[in-house]
Amino acid sequence: MKNKKTVRIALTKGRIEEGAIDIFESAGIDCSQLKNKGRKLIFHDEHYNIDFVLVKAPDVLTYVEHGVVDMGIVGKDTLLEQNKNFYEVLDLKFGCCRFAVAGPKNSNFYEGYNRKKIATKYPNVAREYFRKIGQDVEIIKIEGSVELTPILGLSDAIVDIVETGSTLKENGLEVYEDICSISARMVVNMASMKMKKDEIEEIIGKVHREVSLRDVLLASNA
Ligand code: PRP
């Protein structure tokens, strides 16, 4: 039997990491080392010859595009924000949330002619949304806790991820407009897709079967 090539997969640290481990384990790919990892950042699965590396969301596509990892698991929010080259092969259907425009309750955001200030961790997504609706805005890039910016007067509104809605609610903000839905995605480096076709297709197939099975279970419980 021919030797399996090592496939290196970048997992987004944090919320997506947990969902990714869960789906890989259900698909029969052992991730036990990742569950007791301490501060270690790279792990090898002997059976499937997979290296898992843990990286921050904005770095996943950088590693994938440069081909130092073959695959990545990352949120659609990051894919939409970054203009990179990769194949998006699977919607993993976890980490579901949405992009929204939000701001202080009852503020009449869409009224008046003054150029509104929009704070966000996702300037490209925000710019594209306001371009589409034909509203000229000033985009202010923020690294986190964007909900603070309208409270402190830095912005009129934010473009951010809303999951449960509790961060908005607890800070006196509300959604003005939904932009789009988001979930975790599997991406593949373009050259790896050719060079490691068999190995990558095996992984995609296993995970795809698990995603489909979960869909069927969800539908039958609905
Ligand atoms: C994300 C997002 C919101 C919050 C939304 O932030 O930017 O702040 O989660 O979740 P909710 O609707 O369930 O309240 P994250 O936790 O990644 O922190 P950060 O904004 O400091 O990066």
GROMACS .gro file of C-alpha atoms and ligand atoms in nm:
model
  244
    1MET     CA    1   0.000   0.000   0.000
    2LYS     CA    2   0.133   0.341  -0.088
    3ASN     CA    3   0.244   0.568   0.198
    4LYS     CA    4  -0.004   0.832   0.304
    5LYS     CA    5   0.123   1.187   0.272
    6THR     CA    6   0.097   1.397   0.586
    7VAL     CA    7  -0.191   1.645   0.573
    8ARG     CA    8  -0.152   1.955   0.786
    9ILE     CA    9  -0.473   2.121   0.909
   10ALA     CA   10  -0.496   2.464   1.075
   11LEU     CA   11  -0.775   2.492   1.332
   12THR     CA   12  -0.898   2.831   1.448
   13LYS     CA   13  -0.829   2.859   1.822
   14GLY     CA   14  -1.126   2.904   2.055
   15ARG     CA   15  -1.494   2.848   1.977
   16ILE     CA   16  -1.433   2.699   1.631
   17GLU     CA   17  -1.160   2.471   1.767
   18GLU     CA   18  -1.411   2.297   1.999
   19GLY     CA   19  -1.664   2.244   1.718
   20ALA     CA   20  -1.390   2.122   1.484
   21ILE     CA   21  -1.256   1.869   1.736
   22ASP     CA   22  -1.611   1.745   1.795
   23ILE     CA   23  -1.682   1.695   1.424
   24PHE     CA   24  -1.342   1.532   1.350
   25GLU     CA   25  -1.386   1.291   1.643
   26SER     CA   26  -1.740   1.199   1.531
   27ALA     CA   27  -1.597   1.142   1.182
   28GLY     CA   28  -1.352   0.890   1.335
   29ILE     CA   29  -1.039   1.110   1.338
   30ASP     CA   30  -0.873   1.098   1.679
   31CYS     CA   31  -0.825   1.443   1.835
   32SER     CA   32  -0.764   1.333   2.196
   33GLN     CA   33  -0.425   1.511   2.208
   34LEU     CA   34  -0.597   1.839   2.117
   35LYS     CA   35  -0.828   1.808   2.415
   36ASN     CA   36  -0.541   1.792   2.668
   37LYS     CA   37  -0.309   2.029   2.489
   38GLY     CA   38  -0.178   2.274   2.749
   39ARG     CA   39   0.013   2.546   2.558
   40LYS     CA   40   0.126   2.317   2.275
   41LEU     CA   41   0.030   2.437   1.925
   42ILE     CA   42   0.102   2.142   1.695
   43PHE     CA   43  -0.021   1.781   1.723
   44HIS     CA   44   0.024   1.470   1.514
   45ASP     CA   45  -0.239   1.202   1.457
   46GLU     CA   46  -0.050   0.882   1.375
   47HIS     CA   47  -0.341   0.685   1.233
   48TYR     CA   48  -0.449   0.930   0.962
   49ASN     CA   49  -0.109   1.100   0.938
   50ILE     CA   50  -0.255   1.443   1.012
   51ASP     CA   51  -0.079   1.738   1.176
   52PHE     CA   52  -0.318   1.972   1.354
   53VAL     CA   53  -0.196   2.326   1.421
   54LEU     CA   54  -0.379   2.584   1.631
   55VAL     CA   55  -0.378   2.940   1.502
   56LYS     CA   56  -0.579   3.261   1.535
   57ALA     CA   57  -0.865   3.311   1.289
   58PRO     CA   58  -0.705   3.583   1.070
   59ASP     CA   59  -0.389   3.368   1.033
   60VAL     CA   60  -0.562   3.049   0.910
   61LEU     CA   61  -0.592   3.168   0.549
   62THR     CA   62  -0.237   3.308   0.552
   63TYR     CA   63  -0.103   2.959   0.634
   64VAL     CA   64  -0.340   2.798   0.382
   65GLU     CA   65  -0.260   3.042   0.101
   66HIS     CA   66   0.116   3.000   0.153
   67GLY     CA   67   0.074   2.621   0.146
   68VAL     CA   68   0.245   2.557   0.482
   69VAL     CA   69  -0.082   2.395   0.585
   70ASP     CA   70  -0.300   2.202   0.342
   71MET     CA   71  -0.637   2.268   0.497
   72GLY     CA   72  -0.803   2.504   0.743
   73ILE     CA   73  -1.113   2.526   0.958
   74VAL     CA   74  -1.224   2.886   0.990
   75GLY     CA   75  -1.537   3.100   1.017
   76LYS     CA   76  -1.708   3.236   0.706
   77ASP     CA   77  -1.661   3.581   0.866
   78THR     CA   78  -1.285   3.550   0.817
   79LEU     CA   79  -1.327   3.422   0.459
   80LEU     CA   80  -1.548   3.720   0.372
   81GLU     CA   81  -1.310   3.970   0.528
   82GLN     CA   82  -0.990   3.840   0.369
   83ASN     CA   83  -0.919   3.847  -0.001
   84LYS     CA   84  -0.716   3.525  -0.029
   85ASN     CA   85  -0.685   3.229  -0.265
   86PHE     CA   86  -0.816   2.892  -0.146
   87TYR     CA   87  -1.090   2.638  -0.215
   88GLU     CA   88  -1.390   2.652   0.021
   89VAL     CA   89  -1.499   2.287   0.024
   90LEU     CA   90  -1.745   2.236   0.310
   91ASP     CA   91  -1.994   2.424   0.522
   92LEU     CA   92  -1.947   2.251   0.858
   93LYS     CA   93  -2.274   2.397   0.992
   94PHE     CA   94  -2.149   2.474   1.340
   95GLY     CA   95  -2.037   2.807   1.486
   96CYS     CA   96  -2.354   2.952   1.336
   97CYS     CA   97  -2.407   3.324   1.384
   98ARG     CA   98  -2.459   3.631   1.162
   99PHE     CA   99  -2.308   3.959   1.060
  100ALA     CA  100  -2.526   4.254   1.158
  101VAL     CA  101  -2.531   4.631   1.178
  102ALA     CA  102  -2.609   4.727   1.536
  103GLY     CA  103  -2.609   5.033   1.757
  104PRO     CA  104  -2.782   5.213   2.044
  105LYS     CA  105  -3.151   5.132   2.089
  106ASN     CA  106  -3.399   5.372   1.927
  107SER     CA  107  -3.132   5.588   1.762
  108ASN     CA  108  -3.283   5.633   1.410
  109PHE     CA  109  -2.951   5.530   1.256
  110TYR     CA  110  -3.074   5.543   0.897
  111GLU     CA  111  -3.212   5.900   0.931
  112GLY     CA  112  -3.029   6.227   0.870
  113TYR     CA  113  -2.761   6.323   0.617
  114ASN     CA  114  -2.447   6.323   0.831
  115ARG     CA  115  -2.176   6.070   0.736
  116LYS     CA  116  -2.209   5.792   0.993
  117LYS     CA  117  -1.911   5.631   1.170
  118ILE     CA  118  -1.903   5.251   1.169
  119ALA     CA  119  -1.666   5.063   1.402
  120THR     CA  120  -1.582   4.703   1.321
  121LYS     CA  121  -1.327   4.423   1.331
  122TYR     CA  122  -1.433   4.356   0.969
  123PRO     CA  123  -1.368   4.673   0.763
  124ASN     CA  124  -1.397   4.500   0.424
  125VAL     CA  125  -1.730   4.336   0.511
  126ALA     CA  126  -1.864   4.666   0.649
  127ARG     CA  127  -1.740   4.870   0.349
  128GLU     CA  128  -1.895   4.623   0.104
  129TYR     CA  129  -2.229   4.621   0.287
  130PHE     CA  130  -2.262   5.001   0.295
  131ARG     CA  131  -2.142   5.026  -0.066
  132LYS     CA  132  -2.421   4.784  -0.168
  133ILE     CA  133  -2.691   4.983   0.009
  134GLY     CA  134  -2.547   5.308  -0.129
  135GLN     CA  135  -2.464   5.471   0.205
  136ASP     CA  136  -2.140   5.668   0.241
  137VAL     CA  137  -1.989   5.589   0.583
  138GLU     CA  138  -1.657   5.623   0.764
  139ILE     CA  139  -1.515   5.285   0.871
  140ILE     CA  140  -1.314   5.268   1.194
  141LYS     CA  141  -1.112   4.948   1.249
  142ILE     CA  142  -1.128   4.809   1.604
  143GLU     CA  143  -0.961   4.489   1.733
  144GLY     CA  144  -1.229   4.370   1.979
  145SER     CA  145  -1.515   4.459   2.216
  146VAL     CA  146  -1.658   4.670   1.933
  147GLU     CA  147  -1.979   4.715   2.135
  148LEU     CA  148  -1.796   4.975   2.344
  149THR     CA  149  -1.753   5.217   2.053
  150PRO     CA  150  -2.107   5.360   2.022
  151ILE     CA  151  -2.129   5.378   2.402
  152LEU     CA  152  -1.810   5.587   2.420
  153GLY     CA  153  -1.909   5.797   2.117
  154LEU     CA  154  -1.642   5.664   1.878
  155SER     CA  155  -1.904   5.530   1.637
  156ASP     CA  156  -2.272   5.567   1.543
  157ALA     CA  157  -2.305   5.193   1.482
  158ILE     CA  158  -2.103   4.873   1.454
  159VAL     CA  159  -2.076   4.586   1.210
  160ASP     CA  160  -2.010   4.272   1.411
  161ILE     CA  161  -2.093   3.909   1.469
  162VAL     CA  162  -2.411   3.839   1.663
  163GLU     CA  163  -2.452   3.492   1.807
  164THR     CA  164  -2.687   3.489   2.108
  165GLY     CA  165  -2.737   3.867   2.104
  166SER     CA  166  -2.652   3.893   2.473
  167THR     CA  167  -2.342   4.118   2.427
  168LEU     CA  168  -2.558   4.370   2.239
  169LYS     CA  169  -2.842   4.347   2.490
  170GLU     CA  170  -2.620   4.383   2.797
  171ASN     CA  171  -2.469   4.698   2.647
  172GLY     CA  172  -2.797   4.867   2.550
  173LEU     CA  173  -2.755   4.800   2.176
  174GLU     CA  174  -2.983   4.639   1.917
  175VAL     CA  175  -2.959   4.496   1.565
  176TYR     CA  176  -3.057   4.747   1.293
  177GLU     CA  177  -3.004   4.515   0.996
  178ASP     CA  178  -2.884   4.160   0.935
  179ILE     CA  179  -2.609   4.131   0.673
  180CYS     CA  180  -2.557   3.755   0.625
  181SER     CA  181  -2.530   3.419   0.800
  182ILE     CA  182  -2.197   3.274   0.908
  183SER     CA  183  -2.073   2.926   1.001
  184ALA     CA  184  -1.748   2.732   1.016
  185ARG     CA  185  -1.599   2.629   0.680
  186MET     CA  186  -1.335   2.383   0.562
  187VAL     CA  187  -1.084   2.535   0.317
  188VAL     CA  188  -0.805   2.375   0.115
  189ASN     CA  189  -0.483   2.507  -0.038
  190MET     CA  190  -0.512   2.501  -0.418
  191ALA     CA  191  -0.188   2.309  -0.485
  192SER     CA  192  -0.247   2.061  -0.200
  193MET     CA  193  -0.581   1.971  -0.356
  194LYS     CA  194  -0.383   1.828  -0.650
  195MET     CA  195  -0.067   1.705  -0.473
  196LYS     CA  196  -0.245   1.531  -0.183
  197LYS     CA  197  -0.575   1.459  -0.359
  198ASP     CA  198  -0.639   1.111  -0.211
  199GLU     CA  199  -0.555   1.207   0.147
  200ILE     CA  200  -0.753   1.533   0.135
  201GLU     CA  201  -1.054   1.375  -0.033
  202GLU     CA  202  -1.058   1.106   0.234
  203ILE     CA  203  -1.073   1.370   0.509
  204ILE     CA  204  -1.334   1.580   0.326
  205GLY     CA  205  -1.543   1.265   0.267
  206LYS     CA  206  -1.536   1.160   0.633
  207VAL     CA  207  -1.627   1.506   0.760
  208HIS     CA  208  -1.891   1.557   0.489
  209ARG     CA  209  -2.062   1.230   0.589
  210GLU     CA  210  -2.071   1.346   0.952
  211VAL     CA  211  -2.214   1.690   0.857
  212SER     CA  212  -2.484   1.521   0.643
  213LEU     CA  213  -2.567   1.276   0.924
  214ARG     CA  214  -2.611   1.565   1.167
  215ASP     CA  215  -2.839   1.738   0.915
  216VAL     CA  216  -3.058   1.427   0.887
  217LEU     CA  217  -3.074   1.393   1.267
  218LEU     CA  218  -3.167   1.760   1.303
  219ALA     CA  219  -3.439   1.732   1.039
  220SER     CA  220  -3.584   1.418   1.198
  221ASN     CA  221  -3.591   1.586   1.542
  222ALA     CA  222  -3.758   1.900   1.407
  223PRP     C1  223  -1.785   3.815   1.941
  223PRP     C2  224  -1.849   3.932   1.871
  223PRP     C3  225  -1.942   3.989   1.976
  223PRP     C4  226  -1.986   3.863   2.051
  223PRP     C5  227  -2.124   3.823   2.003
  223PRP     O1  228  -1.685   3.865   2.019
  223PRP     O2  229  -1.752   4.024   1.826
  223PRP     O3  230  -1.874   4.076   2.062
  223PRP     O4  231  -1.891   3.760   2.019
  223PRP     O5  232  -2.172   3.711   2.072
  223PRP     P1  233  -2.316   3.710   2.139
  223PRP     O6  234  -2.415   3.760   2.038
  223PRP     O7  235  -2.339   3.566   2.174
  223PRP     O8  236  -2.312   3.797   2.262
  223PRP     P2  237  -1.571   3.777   2.085
  223PRP     O9  238  -1.625   3.693   2.196
  223PRP    O10  239  -1.502   3.701   1.978
  223PRP    O11  240  -1.478   3.886   2.151
  223PRP     P3  241  -1.411   4.020   2.095
  223PRP    O12  242  -1.519   4.108   2.037
  223PRP    O13  243  -1.348   4.084   2.212
  223PRP    O14  244  -1.313   3.978   1.990
   0.00000   0.00000   0.00000
